[in-house]
Coordinates of C-alpha atoms in Angstrom, one line a residue:
M145 CA 0.0 0.0 0.0
E146 CA 3.0 2.3 0.2
L147 CA 2.6 3.6 -3.3
L148 CA -1.1 4.4 -2.8
D149 CA -0.3 6.2 0.4
K150 CA 2.3 8.3 -1.4
L151 CA -0.2 9.1 -4.2
K152 CA -2.8 10.1 -1.6
W153 CA -0.2 12.4 0.0
R154 CA 0.8 14.1 -3.3
Y155 CA -1.0 17.0 -4.8
A156 CA -0.2 19.6 -7.5
A157 CA 2.0 21.9 -5.3
K158 CA 1.3 25.6 -6.0
A159 CA 4.3 26.9 -4.1
M160 CA 7.8 25.4 -3.5
N161 CA 10.5 26.5 -1.2
G162 CA 13.6 26.3 -3.5
Q163 CA 15.3 23.5 -1.5
K164 CA 17.5 21.3 -3.7
V165 CA 16.6 17.7 -4.3
P166 CA 19.4 15.1 -3.9
Q167 CA 20.6 13.9 -7.2
E168 CA 19.9 10.3 -6.3
K169 CA 16.2 11.0 -6.1
I170 CA 16.3 12.8 -9.5
D171 CA 18.1 9.9 -11.0
N172 CA 15.4 7.5 -9.7
I173 CA 12.7 9.6 -11.3
I174 CA 14.6 9.7 -14.6
E175 CA 15.0 5.9 -14.4
A176 CA 11.2 5.6 -13.8
V177 CA 10.6 7.7 -16.9
S178 CA 13.0 5.5 -18.9
L179 CA 11.0 2.4 -17.8
A180 CA 7.7 3.7 -18.9
P181 CA 5.9 1.8 -21.6
T182 CA 5.6 3.4 -25.1
S183 CA 4.1 2.4 -28.4
S184 CA 6.4 -0.1 -30.2
G185 CA 9.0 0.7 -27.6
L186 CA 10.2 3.7 -29.5
Q187 CA 10.4 6.2 -26.6
P188 CA 9.6 9.0 -29.0
F189 CA 10.5 11.8 -26.6
E190 CA 13.3 13.3 -24.5
I191 CA 13.3 15.0 -21.1
I192 CA 15.2 18.2 -20.5
V193 CA 16.1 18.6 -16.8
I194 CA 16.7 22.2 -15.9
T195 CA 18.5 23.4 -12.8
S196 CA 19.8 26.7 -14.2
Q197 CA 18.1 29.5 -12.4
E198 CA 18.8 31.8 -15.3
V199 CA 16.9 29.5 -17.7
K200 CA 14.1 29.0 -15.3
E201 CA 13.7 32.8 -15.0
K202 CA 13.4 33.0 -18.8
I203 CA 10.7 30.3 -18.8
K204 CA 8.6 31.8 -16.0
P205 CA 7.1 34.7 -18.0
I206 CA 5.9 32.4 -20.8
A207 CA 4.3 30.1 -18.2
W208 CA 1.9 32.5 -16.6
N209 CA 4.5 33.6 -14.1
Q210 CA 3.9 30.5 -12.0
S211 CA 6.3 30.6 -9.0
V212 CA 6.9 26.9 -9.1
I213 CA 9.0 27.4 -12.3
T214 CA 11.6 29.3 -10.4
D215 CA 11.2 27.9 -6.9
C216 CA 11.4 24.3 -7.8
S217 CA 14.6 22.3 -7.5
H218 CA 14.5 20.6 -11.0
L219 CA 12.3 21.5 -13.9
F220 CA 11.5 18.6 -16.2
V221 CA 10.4 19.4 -19.7
F222 CA 9.0 16.6 -21.7
A223 CA 9.6 17.1 -25.4
A224 CA 8.2 14.7 -28.1
W225 CA 9.6 14.0 -31.5
D226 CA 8.3 16.3 -34.1
T227 CA 7.7 13.4 -36.4
Y228 CA 8.7 9.8 -37.0
T229 CA 11.6 9.2 -39.4
A230 CA 13.2 6.0 -40.7
E231 CA 16.4 6.9 -38.9
R232 CA 14.6 7.3 -35.6
I233 CA 12.7 4.0 -36.0
N234 CA 15.8 2.1 -37.1
K235 CA 17.8 3.4 -34.3
M236 CA 15.5 1.9 -31.7
F237 CA 15.1 -1.4 -33.5
D238 CA 18.8 -1.7 -34.0
L239 CA 19.4 -0.9 -30.3
T240 CA 16.9 -3.7 -29.4
N241 CA 18.7 -6.2 -31.5
E242 CA 22.1 -5.1 -30.1
L243 CA 21.0 -5.4 -26.4
R244 CA 19.1 -8.7 -26.9
G245 CA 21.9 -10.2 -29.0
F246 CA 19.9 -11.6 -31.8
T247 CA 17.5 -10.7 -34.6
N248 CA 14.0 -12.1 -35.0
E249 CA 12.1 -12.4 -38.2
G250 CA 8.8 -11.3 -36.7
W251 CA 10.5 -8.3 -35.1
E252 CA 12.1 -7.3 -38.4
N253 CA 8.8 -7.7 -40.2
Y254 CA 7.3 -5.4 -37.5
R255 CA 10.1 -2.9 -38.2
Q256 CA 9.2 -2.8 -41.9
M257 CA 5.6 -2.3 -41.1
L258 CA 6.4 0.8 -39.1
L259 CA 8.8 2.0 -41.7
N260 CA 6.2 1.6 -44.4
S261 CA 3.6 3.6 -42.4
Y262 CA 4.8 6.1 -39.8
P263 CA 7.3 8.2 -41.8
Q264 CA 4.6 8.7 -44.5
R265 CA 2.1 10.1 -42.1
D266 CA 1.5 13.8 -41.6
A267 CA 4.1 15.3 -39.2
E268 CA 1.4 16.8 -37.0
V269 CA -0.3 13.4 -36.6
N270 CA 3.1 11.8 -35.7
F271 CA 3.8 14.6 -33.2
H272 CA 0.5 14.0 -31.4
H273 CA 1.1 10.3 -31.3
A274 CA 4.6 10.8 -29.9
A275 CA 3.2 13.4 -27.3
K276 CA 0.8 10.7 -26.0
Q277 CA 3.8 8.5 -25.3
A278 CA 5.6 11.3 -23.5
Y279 CA 2.5 11.8 -21.3
I280 CA 2.7 8.1 -20.2
A281 CA 6.2 8.7 -19.0
F282 CA 5.2 12.1 -17.5
S283 CA 2.6 10.3 -15.4
Q284 CA 5.1 7.8 -14.2
A285 CA 7.4 10.7 -13.3
I286 CA 4.7 12.1 -11.0
A287 CA 4.2 8.8 -9.3
A288 CA 8.0 8.3 -8.9
A289 CA 8.4 11.8 -7.4
A290 CA 5.7 11.1 -4.9
F291 CA 7.4 7.8 -4.0
E292 CA 10.6 9.7 -3.3
G293 CA 8.7 12.1 -1.0
L294 CA 8.9 14.9 -3.5
D295 CA 6.4 17.4 -4.7
S296 CA 5.6 18.0 -8.3
T297 CA 3.3 20.3 -10.3
P298 CA 2.0 19.1 -13.7
L299 CA 2.1 22.2 -16.1
E300 CA 0.5 22.6 -19.4
G301 CA 0.0 26.3 -18.9
F302 CA 2.9 27.7 -21.0
D303 CA 3.6 28.9 -24.6
P304 CA 5.2 25.8 -26.2
D305 CA 6.6 27.7 -29.2
A306 CA 8.3 30.2 -26.8
L307 CA 9.6 27.3 -24.7
D308 CA 10.9 25.5 -27.8
E309 CA 12.8 28.6 -28.7
I310 CA 14.3 29.1 -25.3
L311 CA 15.6 25.5 -25.2
G312 CA 16.4 25.2 -28.9
L313 CA 14.2 22.2 -29.3
R314 CA 13.0 22.6 -32.9
G315 CA 16.6 22.3 -34.1
K316 CA 16.8 18.9 -32.4
G317 CA 13.5 17.7 -34.0
L318 CA 11.6 18.1 -30.7
R319 CA 8.5 20.0 -29.5
S320 CA 7.7 20.6 -25.9
C321 CA 4.4 19.2 -24.6
V322 CA 4.3 19.3 -20.8
M323 CA 6.5 20.5 -17.8
L324 CA 7.0 19.0 -14.3
P325 CA 8.6 21.2 -11.7
I326 CA 10.0 19.0 -8.9
G327 CA 10.9 20.1 -5.4
Y328 CA 9.5 20.6 -1.9
R329 CA 6.2 22.3 -1.0
N330 CA 6.1 25.7 0.7
A331 CA 3.2 24.8 2.9
E332 CA 2.9 28.3 4.4
N333 CA 2.3 29.9 1.1
D334 CA 0.3 27.2 -0.7
W335 CA -3.5 27.6 -0.6
L336 CA -4.0 24.1 -1.8
V337 CA -1.9 22.1 0.6
N338 CA -4.5 21.4 3.3
L339 CA -7.6 21.1 1.1
T340 CA -9.2 17.7 0.8
K341 CA -8.2 15.8 -2.3
V342 CA -11.4 15.5 -4.5
R343 CA -11.8 12.5 -6.8
K344 CA -14.8 10.8 -8.4
S345 CA -16.3 7.9 -6.6
K346 CA -15.4 4.5 -7.9
E347 CA -19.0 4.1 -9.1
D348 CA -18.6 7.2 -11.3
L349 CA -15.1 6.4 -12.4
V350 CA -15.2 2.7 -13.3
T351 CA -17.5 0.5 -15.3
F352 CA -16.9 -3.3 -14.9
V353 CA -17.8 -5.5 -17.8
E354 CA -18.1 -9.0 -16.6

């Protein structure tokens, strides 16, 4: 039940105190992100972990001046591939073959199926597909942060084009999709910290088909 207890403890912190998070805890969150499932195992995203106060100060104005941007310890930016290319697909399939130490006919047929479909699709369609995979990993980062006893604040309230420019993402074939400040809550200045967590009842949330 420990994970559920941590998830009940967590909330979207509205104020952080600037205290630095030990690198070991950050490394554990990054590892959790790496272990997240993604479509075809392609991991079509990267995470940019920002500790530079100067860069965080540049980001704050294009993110509704939210204080957690500058008061967090580490700012995670999840950036999805702008599209799927043969090079990107082949790189992941080749890595799989290298790490497993063998090739498999079915796996290679699957590679060809992706190569014959993904790169030919509209880039915007591909970006949105890749962004969905980034969100899976993003959710896992939230849970991992809670498990480490850290606060986090999911943020979609920012100008992605401006953030891409600040971080130089477009030149790397990436587009930002969501941010996650990580740190420690400033309970004295956070109006949300003591409010009851509100969630749907199980009856309203779940339909069992038996």
